[in-house]
Amino acid sequence: MERLLSHAPTPMTAAGRLLAVLDAFAPGRSSLTLSDISRRAGLSLTTAHRLAGELMNWGALERDAEGHYRIGLHLLELAALAPRGLELRELAQPYLEDLFHSTRAHVHLAVRDGSEVVYVETLRARGAVTVLSRLGQRWPLQVTGTGLVLLAYSTPEVQESVLHGPLKRYTAKTVTDPNVLRRTLADVRHTGVAVAEEQITLEGVAIAAPIRGVGDEVVAALGLVVHIDDCEPRALVPVITATARGISRALGAPSAKGHSGVVKAC
């Protein structure tokens, strides 16, 4: 007699349960109660309490005087070993600070993770246009300047996956037409820079350029965000591309040799 296939969900492994506890934390959810963790991780209170205790002993979680849990410093220590995270951030930091002081605009350093862009560094300008991005923030690739750069230089498979997937709208100007997006990506590859106007927030314009690694592959993206009325976006292209080349040169990119420094911004 042929055995019937079971459609019951696959039991979560021990490692999966630990990761589920950590994954309960996110931007805007940096402080959680045990009940919060239990609910968001899909675990019983008893299991959540036991795993939270193990993670606290290891240093991945901390608990404040009110009994709320937060991410622990040991995870930050491990994150510093990630070549696309804090190591990249530390190498790029002097260039980012020069760009920030030159433009007085929001500065972003970002990498791609799947179909999302992740900010590994942000410098926020006081009094500048409102932005929603922050360190560790994730956005769909197609709605940010840095994301457009990373998508334009990603593999055809990644590009097609984004183009054929749902394109979420954030403002009336968010590009949700895959044909328009395809032409935009071709333009980014042609010009070497992305300009995204009011894609996530109104009045904000993002300008971004690629950062290349030792094999001249695009490993990150550098971005600026300014108010739409503050400066002609194209006027910022020389300063952001010069900075991106400087970081690429520091990373050992052959095509960036002989380029360094920041030029005057508008």
Short mmCIF file of C-alpha atoms in Angstrom, two decimals:
data_model
loop_
_atom_site.label_atom_id
_atom_site.label_comp_id
_atom_site.label_asym_id
_atom_site.label_seq_id
_atom_site.Cartn_x
_atom_site.Cartn_y
_atom_site.Cartn_z
CA MET A 1 0.00 0.00 0.00
CA GLU A 2 1.43 3.38 -1.07
CA ARG A 3 2.28 5.58 1.90
CA LEU A 4 0.55 8.96 2.03
CA LEU A 5 2.80 12.03 2.08
CA SER A 6 2.55 14.11 5.23
CA HIS A 7 1.89 17.84 4.88
CA ALA A 8 2.71 18.60 8.50
CA PRO A 9 5.19 21.47 8.96
CA THR A 10 8.85 20.52 9.35
CA PRO A 11 9.82 20.64 13.05
CA MET A 12 12.17 23.51 13.91
CA THR A 13 15.69 22.40 14.76
CA ALA A 14 17.48 23.47 17.93
CA ALA A 15 19.61 25.89 15.92
CA GLY A 16 16.50 27.16 14.17
CA ARG A 17 14.86 27.95 17.51
CA LEU A 18 17.90 29.94 18.66
CA LEU A 19 17.95 31.88 15.40
CA ALA A 20 14.22 32.50 15.69
CA VAL A 21 14.80 34.16 19.06
CA LEU A 22 17.43 36.48 17.56
CA ASP A 23 15.28 37.12 14.49
CA ALA A 24 12.50 38.40 16.74
CA PHE A 25 14.54 41.61 17.04
CA ALA A 26 14.38 44.15 14.22
CA PRO A 27 14.51 47.93 13.65
CA GLY A 28 11.82 49.40 15.88
CA ARG A 29 11.82 46.20 17.99
CA SER A 30 15.18 46.48 19.76
CA SER A 31 13.73 45.90 23.24
CA LEU A 32 11.43 42.90 23.74
CA THR A 33 9.74 41.19 26.65
CA LEU A 34 9.87 37.42 26.98
CA SER A 35 6.25 37.30 25.77
CA ASP A 36 7.23 39.35 22.72
CA ILE A 37 10.04 36.94 21.90
CA SER A 38 7.80 33.93 22.43
CA ARG A 39 5.12 35.31 20.12
CA ARG A 40 7.42 36.55 17.38
CA ALA A 41 9.59 33.41 17.38
CA GLY A 42 6.63 31.05 17.50
CA LEU A 43 7.89 29.36 20.67
CA SER A 44 6.35 28.52 24.01
CA LEU A 45 7.19 30.80 26.93
CA THR A 46 9.15 28.00 28.57
CA THR A 47 11.27 27.38 25.47
CA ALA A 48 11.76 31.10 24.83
CA HIS A 49 12.89 31.61 28.43
CA ARG A 50 15.39 28.75 28.24
CA LEU A 51 16.85 29.86 24.92
CA ALA A 52 17.01 33.51 25.97
CA GLY A 53 18.96 32.41 29.03
CA GLU A 54 21.43 30.46 26.89
CA LEU A 55 21.89 33.43 24.57
CA MET A 56 22.42 35.75 27.54
CA ASN A 57 25.11 33.45 28.96
CA TRP A 58 26.86 33.50 25.58
CA GLY A 59 26.55 37.28 25.25
CA ALA A 60 24.15 37.41 22.32
CA LEU A 61 21.39 38.93 24.48
CA GLU A 62 21.29 41.31 27.42
CA ARG A 63 18.46 42.08 29.84
CA ASP A 64 17.77 45.48 31.40
CA ALA A 65 16.45 46.32 34.87
CA GLU A 66 12.85 46.08 33.64
CA GLY A 67 13.38 42.57 32.31
CA HIS A 68 13.41 43.55 28.63
CA TYR A 69 15.83 41.77 26.32
CA ARG A 70 18.21 43.48 23.87
CA ILE A 71 20.86 42.31 21.44
CA GLY A 72 24.19 41.76 23.25
CA LEU A 73 27.63 43.08 22.46
CA HIS A 74 29.09 39.70 21.53
CA LEU A 75 27.08 39.76 18.31
CA LEU A 76 28.62 43.14 17.48
CA GLU A 77 32.07 41.63 18.00
CA LEU A 78 31.25 38.85 15.54
CA ALA A 79 29.70 41.28 13.06
CA ALA A 80 33.01 43.17 12.99
CA LEU A 81 34.52 40.12 11.26
CA ALA A 82 32.10 40.32 8.32
CA PRO A 83 33.99 41.62 5.25
CA ARG A 84 30.84 43.30 3.90
CA GLY A 85 29.95 44.83 7.26
CA LEU A 86 32.05 46.62 9.81
CA GLU A 87 35.35 45.87 8.08
CA LEU A 88 34.13 47.66 4.96
CA ARG A 89 32.66 50.41 7.10
CA GLU A 90 35.93 51.07 8.94
CA LEU A 91 37.94 51.24 5.73
CA ALA A 92 35.43 53.60 4.12
CA GLN A 93 34.86 55.79 7.19
CA PRO A 94 37.43 58.55 6.40
CA TYR A 95 36.05 58.90 2.88
CA LEU A 96 32.47 59.00 4.16
CA GLU A 97 33.33 61.73 6.64
CA ASP A 98 35.04 63.82 3.93
CA LEU A 99 31.99 63.41 1.71
CA PHE A 100 29.67 64.33 4.57
CA HIS A 101 31.57 67.54 5.40
CA SER A 102 31.83 68.44 1.71
CA THR A 103 28.12 68.04 0.95
CA ARG A 104 26.32 68.37 4.31
CA ALA A 105 23.97 65.69 2.98
CA HIS A 106 22.92 62.30 4.33
CA VAL A 107 25.60 59.73 3.43
CA HIS A 108 24.91 55.99 3.05
CA LEU A 109 27.19 52.99 2.59
CA ALA A 110 25.25 49.90 1.53
CA VAL A 111 25.61 46.29 0.39
CA ARG A 112 23.20 43.87 -1.26
CA ASP A 113 21.64 40.94 0.58
CA GLY A 114 19.43 38.98 -1.80
CA SER A 115 16.81 41.35 -3.21
CA GLU A 116 17.38 43.95 -0.49
CA VAL A 117 19.86 46.73 0.18
CA VAL A 118 21.32 46.90 3.70
CA TYR A 119 22.89 50.06 5.13
CA VAL A 120 26.18 49.26 6.88
CA GLU A 121 26.85 52.93 7.64
CA THR A 122 24.82 56.14 7.65
CA LEU A 123 25.84 59.70 8.45
CA ARG A 124 22.80 61.88 9.14
CA ALA A 125 22.94 65.60 8.28
CA ARG A 126 21.24 67.94 10.73
CA GLY A 127 18.48 70.02 9.16
CA ALA A 128 18.56 68.08 5.88
CA VAL A 129 15.64 66.36 4.16
CA THR A 130 13.86 63.70 6.23
CA VAL A 131 15.05 60.15 5.56
CA LEU A 132 13.79 56.84 6.93
CA SER A 133 17.06 54.95 6.56
CA ARG A 134 19.32 54.03 9.45
CA LEU A 135 22.18 51.67 10.22
CA GLY A 136 21.13 48.08 9.52
CA GLN A 137 17.98 49.19 7.66
CA ARG A 138 16.79 47.06 4.75
CA TRP A 139 14.87 48.29 1.69
CA PRO A 140 13.89 46.71 -1.63
CA LEU A 141 16.73 47.24 -4.09
CA GLN A 142 14.68 49.14 -6.64
CA VAL A 143 13.54 52.03 -4.41
CA THR A 144 16.89 53.48 -3.24
CA GLY A 145 19.82 55.00 -5.09
CA THR A 146 22.31 52.57 -3.56
CA GLY A 147 19.93 49.69 -4.22
CA LEU A 148 19.57 50.63 -7.90
CA VAL A 149 23.36 50.63 -8.26
CA LEU A 150 23.68 47.22 -6.62
CA LEU A 151 20.81 45.82 -8.68
CA ALA A 152 22.20 47.23 -11.93
CA TYR A 153 25.52 45.47 -11.37
CA SER A 154 24.09 42.22 -9.98
CA THR A 155 23.63 39.01 -11.95
CA PRO A 156 20.88 38.72 -14.60
CA GLU A 157 19.16 36.17 -12.35
CA VAL A 158 18.90 38.66 -9.47
CA GLN A 159 17.69 41.40 -11.78
CA GLU A 160 15.00 39.23 -13.36
CA SER A 161 13.84 38.05 -9.95
CA VAL A 162 13.30 41.66 -8.85
CA LEU A 163 11.75 42.72 -12.16
CA HIS A 164 9.24 39.86 -12.06
CA GLY A 165 8.47 40.21 -8.36
CA PRO A 166 6.09 42.65 -6.68
CA LEU A 167 7.40 46.23 -6.87
CA LYS A 168 6.10 47.96 -3.76
CA ARG A 169 4.97 51.58 -3.97
CA TYR A 170 6.01 54.04 -1.24
CA THR A 171 5.13 57.36 -2.91
CA ALA A 172 3.28 58.45 -6.02
CA LYS A 173 6.67 58.57 -7.80
CA THR A 174 7.91 55.11 -6.83
CA VAL A 175 8.77 53.17 -9.97
CA THR A 176 6.57 50.08 -10.13
CA ASP A 177 6.66 49.44 -13.89
CA PRO A 178 9.23 46.70 -14.63
CA ASN A 179 9.88 48.12 -18.12
CA VAL A 180 10.73 51.53 -16.69
CA LEU A 181 12.92 49.87 -14.07
CA ARG A 182 14.73 47.83 -16.71
CA ARG A 183 15.56 51.02 -18.64
CA THR A 184 16.70 52.67 -15.40
CA LEU A 185 19.12 49.84 -14.66
CA ALA A 186 20.55 50.08 -18.18
CA ASP A 187 21.08 53.82 -17.66
CA VAL A 188 22.86 53.18 -14.35
CA ARG A 189 25.26 50.77 -16.05
CA HIS A 190 25.83 53.29 -18.87
CA THR A 191 26.45 56.34 -16.65
CA GLY A 192 27.88 54.61 -13.57
CA VAL A 193 25.54 56.50 -11.26
CA ALA A 194 21.93 56.22 -10.05
CA VAL A 195 19.55 59.10 -9.33
CA ALA A 196 16.32 58.19 -7.52
CA GLU A 197 13.84 61.03 -6.98
CA GLU A 198 11.18 60.78 -4.26
CA GLN A 199 11.06 56.98 -4.36
CA ILE A 200 10.62 56.42 -0.59
CA THR A 201 9.92 59.89 0.78
CA LEU A 202 8.73 63.02 -0.97
CA GLU A 203 11.25 65.82 -1.47
CA GLY A 204 14.19 63.43 -1.18
CA VAL A 205 16.62 62.71 -4.02
CA ALA A 206 19.20 59.91 -3.77
CA ILE A 207 22.41 59.86 -5.80
CA ALA A 208 24.59 56.74 -5.69
CA ALA A 209 27.73 55.24 -7.24
CA PRO A 210 29.32 51.77 -7.17
CA ILE A 211 32.25 50.72 -5.00
CA ARG A 212 34.48 48.01 -6.48
CA GLY A 213 36.64 45.33 -4.90
CA VAL A 214 39.91 43.60 -5.76
CA GLY A 215 38.42 41.91 -8.82
CA ASP A 216 36.74 45.14 -9.96
CA GLU A 217 33.40 43.60 -9.03
CA VAL A 218 30.82 45.90 -7.42
CA VAL A 219 30.86 45.05 -3.70
CA ALA A 220 28.98 48.02 -2.24
CA ALA A 221 27.35 51.31 -3.11
CA LEU A 222 27.85 54.85 -1.85
CA GLY A 223 24.86 57.17 -1.66
CA LEU A 224 23.83 60.75 -0.87
CA VAL A 225 20.33 61.99 -0.08
CA VAL A 226 19.48 65.69 -0.51
CA HIS A 227 16.36 67.82 -0.63
CA ILE A 228 14.99 68.07 -4.14
CA ASP A 229 15.31 71.87 -4.04
CA ASP A 230 18.74 72.08 -2.40
CA CYS A 231 20.96 71.12 -5.30
CA GLU A 232 20.79 69.85 -8.86
CA PRO A 233 21.36 66.11 -8.34
CA ARG A 234 23.70 65.78 -11.32
CA ALA A 235 25.95 68.43 -9.78
CA LEU A 236 26.75 65.91 -7.03
CA VAL A 237 27.88 63.22 -9.45
CA PRO A 238 31.57 64.28 -9.54
CA VAL A 239 31.92 64.35 -5.74
CA ILE A 240 30.19 61.02 -5.13
CA THR A 241 31.99 59.19 -7.95
CA ALA A 242 35.36 60.57 -6.78
CA THR A 243 34.64 59.33 -3.25
CA ALA A 244 33.47 55.93 -4.50
CA ARG A 245 36.68 55.60 -6.53
CA GLY A 246 38.72 56.51 -3.48
CA ILE A 247 37.08 53.73 -1.44
CA SER A 248 37.45 51.32 -4.37
CA ARG A 249 41.15 52.19 -4.58
CA ALA A 250 41.54 51.47 -0.85
CA LEU A 251 39.86 48.10 -1.44
CA GLY A 252 42.37 47.30 -4.19
CA ALA A 253 40.16 47.75 -7.26
CA PRO A 254 42.46 47.88 -10.35
CA SER A 255 40.22 50.34 -12.22
CA ALA A 256 40.41 52.83 -9.34
CA LYS A 257 44.20 53.16 -9.25
CA GLY A 258 45.31 56.77 -9.42
CA HIS A 259 41.97 58.08 -8.13
CA SER A 260 41.48 59.41 -4.63
CA GLY A 261 40.10 62.36 -2.70
CA VAL A 262 36.87 64.30 -2.77
CA VAL A 263 36.09 67.12 -5.17
CA LYS A 264 34.10 70.21 -4.30
CA ALA A 265 30.33 69.75 -4.05
CA CYS A 266 27.59 72.15 -5.07
#
